[in-house]
Coordinates of C-alpha atoms in Angstrom, one line a residue:
M1 CA -46.1 31.7 0.0
P2 CA -44.2 35.0 0.3
S3 CA -46.3 38.1 0.3
A4 CA -47.4 39.5 -3.1
S5 CA -45.3 42.6 -2.5
L6 CA -42.1 40.6 -1.9
I7 CA -42.8 38.4 -5.0
K8 CA -43.3 41.6 -7.1
E9 CA -40.1 43.0 -5.6
F10 CA -38.2 39.9 -6.7
E11 CA -39.8 40.1 -10.2
Q12 CA -38.6 43.7 -10.5
L13 CA -35.1 42.7 -9.4
V14 CA -34.4 39.6 -11.5
G15 CA -37.2 39.7 -14.1
K16 CA -40.6 38.1 -14.0
E17 CA -39.3 35.3 -16.1
N18 CA -36.9 34.4 -13.4
V19 CA -39.4 34.1 -10.6
F20 CA -41.3 30.8 -10.5
S21 CA -44.4 30.9 -8.4
S22 CA -46.9 28.4 -10.0
E23 CA -47.2 25.0 -8.3
A24 CA -46.2 23.2 -11.5
D25 CA -42.9 25.2 -11.7
R26 CA -42.2 24.9 -8.0
Q27 CA -42.7 21.0 -8.0
S28 CA -39.5 20.8 -10.2
Y29 CA -37.4 22.0 -7.2
A30 CA -39.0 19.8 -4.5
Y31 CA -36.4 17.0 -4.7
D32 CA -32.8 16.1 -5.6
A33 CA -31.2 12.8 -6.6
A34 CA -31.6 11.3 -3.1
V35 CA -34.4 8.9 -2.3
L36 CA -36.1 11.2 0.2
K37 CA -39.5 12.8 0.6
P38 CA -39.9 15.9 -1.7
M39 CA -40.9 19.3 -0.4
I40 CA -42.3 21.9 -2.7
P41 CA -40.8 25.4 -2.0
S42 CA -42.9 28.5 -1.7
L43 CA -41.0 30.3 -4.5
V44 CA -38.1 29.8 -6.8
V45 CA -35.9 32.8 -7.7
R46 CA -33.2 32.7 -10.4
P47 CA -30.7 35.6 -10.3
T48 CA -28.8 36.2 -13.5
E49 CA -26.4 38.9 -12.1
V50 CA -24.3 38.7 -9.0
E51 CA -25.7 41.9 -7.5
Q52 CA -29.2 40.3 -7.7
L53 CA -28.0 37.3 -5.8
G54 CA -26.9 39.4 -2.9
Q55 CA -30.2 41.3 -2.8
V56 CA -32.2 38.1 -2.9
V57 CA -30.3 36.8 0.1
K58 CA -30.6 40.0 2.0
R59 CA -34.3 40.3 1.5
C60 CA -35.0 36.7 2.4
Y61 CA -33.0 37.1 5.6
E62 CA -34.8 40.3 6.5
E63 CA -38.1 38.6 6.0
G64 CA -37.1 35.6 8.0
I65 CA -37.6 33.2 5.1
P66 CA -35.6 29.9 4.9
M67 CA -33.4 29.6 1.9
T68 CA -32.1 26.6 -0.1
V69 CA -29.5 27.3 -2.8
R70 CA -29.7 25.0 -5.8
G71 CA -27.6 24.3 -8.9
S72 CA -28.6 21.2 -10.9
G73 CA -29.9 19.3 -7.9
T74 CA -27.7 16.2 -8.6
N75 CA -26.7 15.7 -5.0
L76 CA -27.5 12.5 -3.3
T77 CA -28.2 13.3 0.3
G78 CA -31.1 15.8 0.3
G79 CA -28.9 18.9 0.4
T80 CA -31.1 20.8 -2.1
I81 CA -34.5 19.6 -0.9
P82 CA -36.3 22.6 0.7
D83 CA -36.6 22.3 4.5
C84 CA -40.2 23.3 4.6
S85 CA -43.0 24.7 2.4
D86 CA -42.0 28.2 3.4
T87 CA -38.6 27.9 1.9
I88 CA -37.4 30.0 -1.2
V89 CA -35.1 28.1 -3.5
I90 CA -32.4 30.4 -4.9
L91 CA -31.5 28.9 -8.3
T92 CA -27.8 29.6 -9.4
T93 CA -28.1 28.2 -13.0
G94 CA -28.5 31.8 -14.3
L95 CA -25.0 32.7 -12.9
N96 CA -23.1 30.5 -15.5
K97 CA -20.2 32.6 -16.8
I98 CA -16.6 31.4 -17.0
L99 CA -15.1 34.8 -16.1
E100 CA -11.4 34.0 -16.7
I101 CA -9.1 31.2 -17.6
N102 CA -5.6 32.3 -16.9
T103 CA -3.0 30.3 -18.7
E104 CA 0.0 32.1 -17.2
D105 CA -0.8 31.9 -13.5
L106 CA -2.9 28.6 -13.9
Y107 CA -6.2 29.5 -12.4
A108 CA -9.8 30.1 -13.5
T109 CA -12.6 32.2 -12.0
V110 CA -16.2 31.1 -12.6
Q111 CA -19.6 31.7 -11.4
P112 CA -21.4 29.0 -9.4
G113 CA -23.8 27.9 -12.1
V114 CA -21.1 26.8 -14.6
I115 CA -21.5 23.2 -15.6
T116 CA -18.5 21.1 -14.5
A117 CA -17.9 19.3 -17.8
K118 CA -18.2 22.5 -19.9
F119 CA -15.7 24.1 -17.6
A120 CA -13.3 21.2 -17.8
A121 CA -13.6 21.3 -21.6
A122 CA -13.0 25.0 -21.8
V123 CA -9.9 24.6 -19.6
A124 CA -8.7 21.7 -21.9
A125 CA -9.2 23.9 -25.0
K126 CA -6.6 26.3 -23.4
G127 CA -4.1 23.4 -22.9
L128 CA -4.7 23.0 -19.2
F129 CA -6.3 20.5 -16.9
Y130 CA -9.1 20.7 -14.2
P131 CA -8.9 17.2 -12.6
P132 CA -12.1 16.9 -10.4
D133 CA -14.5 14.8 -12.2
P134 CA -17.7 13.8 -10.2
G135 CA -19.9 11.3 -11.9
S136 CA -22.5 14.0 -12.4
M137 CA -20.1 16.4 -14.1
S138 CA -22.1 16.5 -17.4
V139 CA -24.9 18.3 -15.5
S140 CA -23.6 19.3 -12.1
T141 CA -22.4 22.8 -11.4
I142 CA -19.2 24.2 -9.9
G143 CA -21.2 25.8 -7.1
G144 CA -22.7 22.4 -6.2
N145 CA -19.4 20.6 -6.5
V146 CA -17.9 23.3 -4.0
A147 CA -21.0 23.0 -1.7
E148 CA -20.7 19.2 -1.5
S149 CA -16.9 18.9 -1.7
S150 CA -17.5 16.6 -4.7
G151 CA -15.0 13.8 -5.5
G152 CA -14.7 11.7 -8.6
L153 CA -12.7 9.0 -10.4
R154 CA -9.5 10.9 -10.4
G155 CA -9.5 11.7 -6.7
L156 CA -6.8 9.2 -5.7
K157 CA -4.0 11.0 -7.6
Y158 CA -5.3 14.5 -8.1
G159 CA -7.5 15.1 -5.1
T160 CA -11.1 16.4 -5.1
T161 CA -12.8 19.7 -5.4
K162 CA -11.5 21.1 -2.1
D163 CA -8.0 20.7 -3.3
Y164 CA -8.6 23.1 -6.2
V165 CA -10.5 26.0 -4.5
M166 CA -8.1 29.0 -4.3
G167 CA -10.6 31.6 -3.3
M168 CA -14.3 32.3 -3.2
E169 CA -16.7 35.2 -3.0
V170 CA -19.9 34.7 -1.2
F171 CA -22.8 36.6 0.2
A172 CA -23.4 36.7 4.0
N173 CA -26.8 36.7 5.6
T174 CA -26.6 40.5 5.6
G175 CA -26.2 40.6 1.8
D176 CA -22.6 41.8 2.2
L177 CA -20.1 40.4 -0.2
V178 CA -17.4 38.3 1.6
K179 CA -14.0 37.6 -0.2
T180 CA -11.7 34.9 0.9
G181 CA -8.6 33.4 -0.6
S182 CA -6.7 34.7 -3.7
R183 CA -5.5 34.2 -7.2
T184 CA -2.0 33.8 -5.9
V185 CA -0.4 30.5 -5.0
K186 CA 0.2 31.7 -1.5
C187 CA -2.3 33.7 0.6
A188 CA -2.1 34.3 4.3
T189 CA -4.4 37.3 4.5
G190 CA -7.0 37.1 7.2
Y191 CA -9.0 34.0 8.3
N192 CA -8.8 31.0 5.9
I193 CA -12.5 30.9 5.3
A194 CA -12.7 29.1 2.0
P195 CA -11.9 25.6 3.3
L196 CA -14.7 26.0 5.8
L197 CA -17.2 27.0 3.1
V198 CA -16.2 24.0 0.8
G199 CA -18.5 21.2 1.8
S200 CA -20.8 23.3 3.9
E201 CA -23.8 22.5 1.7
G202 CA -25.2 26.0 1.7
T203 CA -25.5 26.3 5.5
L204 CA -23.1 29.2 5.9
A205 CA -23.2 31.6 3.0
V206 CA -24.2 31.8 -0.7
T207 CA -21.5 31.4 -3.3
S208 CA -21.2 34.0 -6.1
K209 CA -17.7 33.3 -7.5
V210 CA -15.0 30.6 -7.3
T211 CA -11.3 30.8 -8.2
L212 CA -10.0 27.3 -9.1
K213 CA -6.5 26.0 -9.5
L214 CA -5.5 24.6 -12.9
I215 CA -2.6 22.3 -13.7
P216 CA -0.8 21.2 -16.8
P217 CA -2.3 18.1 -18.4
P218 CA -0.5 14.7 -18.3
K219 CA 1.4 14.0 -21.6
A220 CA 0.4 10.4 -21.8
S221 CA -1.8 7.8 -20.2
K222 CA -2.5 4.0 -20.4
A223 CA -5.6 2.2 -19.3
M224 CA -6.1 -1.5 -18.5
M225 CA -8.8 -3.8 -17.1
A226 CA -8.2 -6.8 -14.8
L227 CA -10.5 -9.5 -13.8
F228 CA -10.5 -11.5 -10.5
K229 CA -12.2 -14.5 -9.1
D230 CA -13.2 -12.6 -6.0
M231 CA -12.9 -9.2 -4.3
D232 CA -10.1 -10.4 -2.0
G233 CA -7.7 -10.8 -5.0
A234 CA -8.7 -7.4 -6.4
S235 CA -8.3 -5.7 -3.0
Q236 CA -4.8 -7.3 -2.6
A237 CA -3.9 -6.0 -6.1
V238 CA -5.0 -2.4 -5.1
A239 CA -2.8 -2.5 -2.0
G240 CA 0.0 -4.0 -4.1
I241 CA -0.2 -1.2 -6.6
I242 CA 0.1 1.5 -3.9
A243 CA 2.8 -0.4 -2.1
A244 CA 4.7 -0.4 -5.3
H245 CA 4.7 3.4 -5.2
V246 CA 2.4 3.8 -8.2
V247 CA -0.5 6.2 -7.8
P248 CA -2.9 5.7 -10.7
C249 CA -5.0 8.6 -11.8
T250 CA -7.9 6.2 -11.6
L251 CA -8.3 2.9 -9.8
E252 CA -12.0 1.7 -10.0
F253 CA -13.7 -1.6 -9.2
L254 CA -16.9 -3.3 -10.0
D255 CA -18.3 -6.4 -8.0
H256 CA -19.8 -9.5 -9.6
A257 CA -23.4 -8.1 -9.5
S258 CA -22.4 -4.8 -11.1
I259 CA -20.5 -6.6 -13.9
N260 CA -23.7 -8.6 -14.7
Y261 CA -26.0 -5.7 -14.6
I262 CA -23.7 -3.7 -16.8
E263 CA -23.4 -6.5 -19.3
D264 CA -27.2 -6.9 -19.4
Y265 CA -27.4 -3.2 -20.3
V266 CA -24.5 -2.7 -22.9
K267 CA -23.5 -6.2 -23.9
I268 CA -19.8 -5.5 -24.3
G269 CA -18.6 -9.0 -23.6
L270 CA -17.9 -8.7 -19.8
P271 CA -17.3 -12.2 -18.3
R272 CA -20.3 -13.0 -16.1
D273 CA -18.4 -15.3 -13.9
A274 CA -15.9 -12.7 -12.8
G275 CA -16.0 -12.0 -9.0
A276 CA -14.5 -8.5 -9.5
M277 CA -13.1 -6.2 -12.0
L278 CA -10.4 -3.4 -11.6
L279 CA -10.2 -0.5 -14.1
I280 CA -6.9 1.3 -14.0
E281 CA -5.3 4.3 -15.7
V282 CA -1.8 5.6 -15.2
D283 CA -0.8 9.0 -16.6
G284 CA 2.1 11.4 -16.6
H285 CA 5.3 11.6 -18.7
P286 CA 5.4 9.0 -21.5
A287 CA 8.4 7.1 -20.0
Q288 CA 6.8 7.1 -16.5
V289 CA 3.6 5.8 -17.9
E290 CA 5.3 2.9 -19.6
D291 CA 7.2 2.0 -16.4
E292 CA 4.3 2.3 -14.2
A293 CA 2.1 0.2 -16.6
V294 CA 4.6 -2.6 -16.4
I295 CA 4.7 -2.5 -12.6
V296 CA 0.9 -2.5 -12.4
E297 CA 0.6 -5.4 -14.8
K298 CA 3.1 -7.4 -12.6
V299 CA 1.2 -6.6 -9.4
L300 CA -2.0 -7.7 -11.1
R301 CA -0.5 -11.1 -12.1
D302 CA 1.1 -11.6 -8.8
N303 CA -2.4 -11.2 -7.2
S304 CA -4.0 -13.8 -9.4
A305 CA -5.8 -11.6 -12.0
T306 CA -7.5 -14.1 -14.3
E307 CA -7.3 -11.8 -17.3
I308 CA -5.5 -8.4 -18.0
V309 CA -6.5 -6.2 -21.0
V310 CA -4.3 -3.2 -21.8
A311 CA -5.7 -0.6 -24.1
R312 CA -3.5 -0.1 -27.2
D313 CA -5.2 3.2 -28.4
A314 CA -7.9 5.7 -27.6
V315 CA -10.7 3.5 -29.0
E316 CA -9.7 0.6 -26.7
K317 CA -9.2 2.9 -23.8
S318 CA -12.8 4.2 -24.3
R319 CA -14.1 0.6 -24.5
I320 CA -12.4 -0.3 -21.3
W321 CA -13.9 2.7 -19.4
E322 CA -17.4 2.1 -20.8
A323 CA -18.2 -0.4 -18.1
R324 CA -17.6 2.1 -15.4
R325 CA -19.3 5.0 -17.2
V326 CA -22.5 3.2 -17.6
A327 CA -22.7 1.6 -14.0
I328 CA -25.3 4.0 -12.7
P329 CA -27.7 3.9 -15.7
A330 CA -27.2 0.1 -15.9
L331 CA -28.3 -0.3 -12.3
A332 CA -31.0 2.3 -12.4
R333 CA -32.9 0.6 -15.2
C334 CA -33.3 -2.7 -13.2
R335 CA -35.8 -1.5 -10.6
P336 CA -37.9 1.7 -10.0
T337 CA -35.7 2.9 -7.2
L338 CA -31.9 3.1 -7.0
M339 CA -30.4 4.0 -3.6
L340 CA -26.8 5.0 -4.5
E341 CA -24.9 5.2 -1.2
D342 CA -21.4 6.5 -0.4
A343 CA -19.4 4.7 2.3
T344 CA -15.7 5.0 2.6
V345 CA -13.4 2.6 4.3
P346 CA -9.6 2.2 4.6
R347 CA -8.4 0.5 1.4
S348 CA -7.3 -2.6 3.4
K349 CA -10.8 -3.0 4.7
I350 CA -12.5 -3.2 1.3
P351 CA -12.8 -7.1 1.4
A352 CA -14.3 -6.9 4.9
M353 CA -16.8 -4.2 3.7
I354 CA -17.7 -6.2 0.6
K355 CA -18.3 -9.3 2.9
A356 CA -20.5 -7.2 5.2
L357 CA -22.6 -5.9 2.3
D358 CA -23.1 -9.5 1.1
E359 CA -24.3 -10.5 4.6
I360 CA -26.5 -7.3 4.9
A361 CA -28.1 -8.1 1.5
A362 CA -28.9 -11.7 2.6
R363 CA -30.1 -10.7 6.1
H364 CA -32.6 -8.2 4.8
N365 CA -33.4 -9.9 1.5
V366 CA -32.3 -6.9 -0.7
T367 CA -30.2 -6.6 -3.8
I368 CA -27.0 -4.7 -3.4
A369 CA -24.5 -4.1 -6.3
T370 CA -21.3 -2.3 -5.4
F371 CA -18.8 -0.4 -7.5
G372 CA -16.5 2.6 -6.6
H373 CA -13.1 4.1 -6.2
A374 CA -10.9 1.2 -5.0
G375 CA -7.9 3.3 -4.8
D376 CA -9.3 5.5 -1.9
G377 CA -11.7 3.0 -0.4
N378 CA -14.8 5.0 -1.5
L379 CA -17.5 2.4 -2.1
H380 CA -20.9 3.0 -3.8
P381 CA -23.2 0.3 -2.5
S382 CA -26.3 0.5 -4.7
I383 CA -29.6 -1.0 -3.4
L384 CA -32.1 -1.8 -6.2
C385 CA -35.7 -1.7 -4.9
D386 CA -39.1 -0.2 -5.3
R387 CA -39.8 2.6 -2.9
R388 CA -43.6 2.2 -3.5
D389 CA -43.4 -1.3 -1.8
K390 CA -43.5 -0.3 1.8
E391 CA -42.5 -3.7 3.2
E392 CA -39.6 -3.9 0.8
F393 CA -38.4 -0.3 1.5
S394 CA -38.6 -1.0 5.2
R395 CA -36.1 -3.8 4.7
V396 CA -34.0 -1.4 2.6
E397 CA -33.9 1.2 5.3
R398 CA -32.7 -1.4 7.8
A399 CA -30.1 -2.5 5.4
V400 CA -28.8 1.1 5.0
D401 CA -28.6 1.3 8.7
D402 CA -26.4 -1.8 8.9
L403 CA -24.4 -0.5 5.9
F404 CA -23.2 2.6 7.6
N405 CA -22.7 1.0 11.0
A406 CA -20.4 -1.6 9.2
A407 CA -18.5 1.2 7.5
L408 CA -18.0 3.0 10.8
E409 CA -17.0 -0.2 12.7
L410 CA -14.3 -0.7 10.0
G411 CA -12.8 2.7 10.7
G412 CA -14.5 4.3 7.7
T413 CA -16.6 7.5 7.2
L414 CA -20.2 8.2 6.3
S415 CA -19.2 10.0 3.1
G416 CA -16.2 10.2 0.8
E417 CA -17.9 12.6 -1.6
H418 CA -21.7 12.9 -1.4
G419 CA -21.9 14.9 1.9
I420 CA -24.3 14.6 4.8
G421 CA -27.4 16.6 3.8
T422 CA -30.4 15.2 5.8
A423 CA -29.9 11.6 4.7
K424 CA -27.0 10.8 7.0
I425 CA -27.5 13.1 10.0
K426 CA -28.7 10.1 12.1
W427 CA -25.3 8.5 12.1
L428 CA -23.2 11.7 12.4
E429 CA -22.7 11.6 16.2
Q430 CA -21.7 7.9 15.9
E431 CA -18.8 8.9 13.6
T432 CA -17.9 12.1 15.4
S433 CA -19.2 13.0 18.9
H434 CA -21.9 15.0 20.5
G435 CA -19.3 17.7 21.2
T436 CA -18.5 17.9 17.5
I437 CA -22.1 18.5 16.6
M438 CA -22.6 21.2 19.2
F439 CA -19.4 22.9 18.3
S440 CA -20.5 22.9 14.6
R441 CA -23.8 24.3 15.5
R442 CA -22.2 27.2 17.5
L443 CA -19.9 27.8 14.6
R444 CA -22.9 27.8 12.2
K445 CA -24.9 30.3 14.3
A446 CA -22.1 32.8 14.0
F447 CA -22.6 32.8 10.2
D448 CA -26.4 32.4 10.3
P449 CA -28.0 33.7 13.6
K450 CA -31.5 33.1 12.5
G451 CA -30.9 29.6 11.0
L452 CA -32.2 30.4 7.5
F453 CA -29.5 28.9 5.3
N454 CA -30.6 25.3 4.6
P455 CA -31.5 24.9 8.3
S456 CA -31.9 21.2 8.6
K457 CA -28.8 20.1 6.8
I458 CA -25.5 18.5 8.1
V459 CA -25.8 19.3 11.8
G460 CA -29.2 21.0 12.0
F461 CA -29.8 24.1 14.0
G462 CA -30.8 22.9 17.4
D463 CA -29.4 24.0 20.8

């Protein structure tokens, strides 16, 4: 626990109501959405003004106290779990202002605690479009999205969070304000620091402001659902759509197990015998949408889709997407523990990865349901289990080992959108190299000489 004098200093700085010192309060910040051991922090401080944030960072660094910055805590790899019981959690939810939405120059400036969905809605109300749409966007924050380089369903066509960050303001370990990037389309002033900070998971600096690119919204869209006997046919259809030079805004899939768990949950008439389902949406100019929808339907038929449903209006479009929207709650209700993983492979390797997952599930006697972003090969194998059952969870951990080994053997990556945190450090050298990790640590030490910013995350802070 920090000294009484430091706690009092923080209370005077941010207000007593924004310093949480009781064990009951601190327990709420001991975990995130990952299935990892919780760690109760020594203190939680919630700045409500940017200047306060800088002062909190400075004082923690001067006192040698580890810091974990946290938004809503929806990340899935342990990125906001405190490193040790001495850690102070800096909560950014009090910095939740949309500072500007510029409709002439197509950008917005926001504080890190702004909820993603609220921001997207505010932008839409101005007649513009912010495409990144992580599955947690109804509760996740922009600061968290930037820290994790979050993706989403529209990543195939529109890119992910990293593609929309124009500039940032962050606090360095000294408490100094660091500005990088600009509100202008072009900026070649100084080192290009912002891309390094995006996805850094709070290990380099603390974000206080983000400038984000906005774009005009598509004028039309069309959604459709296609069913297949197996994942091979669905994967061939995905490759065929891209080969036909159509880039849908969303191209999602559900495997047989996911379809059935979802039907158990919402009972919307999904065919239980389907081996795979694709959910597709094309958008753009109305004429383009009509042309691309025809092309997509032809590709689906040519690849043995057993059924194709095209939405005729907004109501039917919503119904089509309901299956994908409820995937996580449908799976989460089945067992006490849901391990939602994030393994990305080249699109052409999706059938091989699905086959590998089936073999892994059988080998370790675990239940795996898989859904995800077929258009960019980003799979979410989800293991249904009970962490309290030590024997079962031991099998689950071995299955996760095999899962990531399989993804890497297929030329994939450990994460398409969830980050590394602490959950995936053990496989990092296998994907990259020892030299990569050592280089990253040296780079990290230049930003954080004492190793106090989220010390154990991504590459750790060893020699």
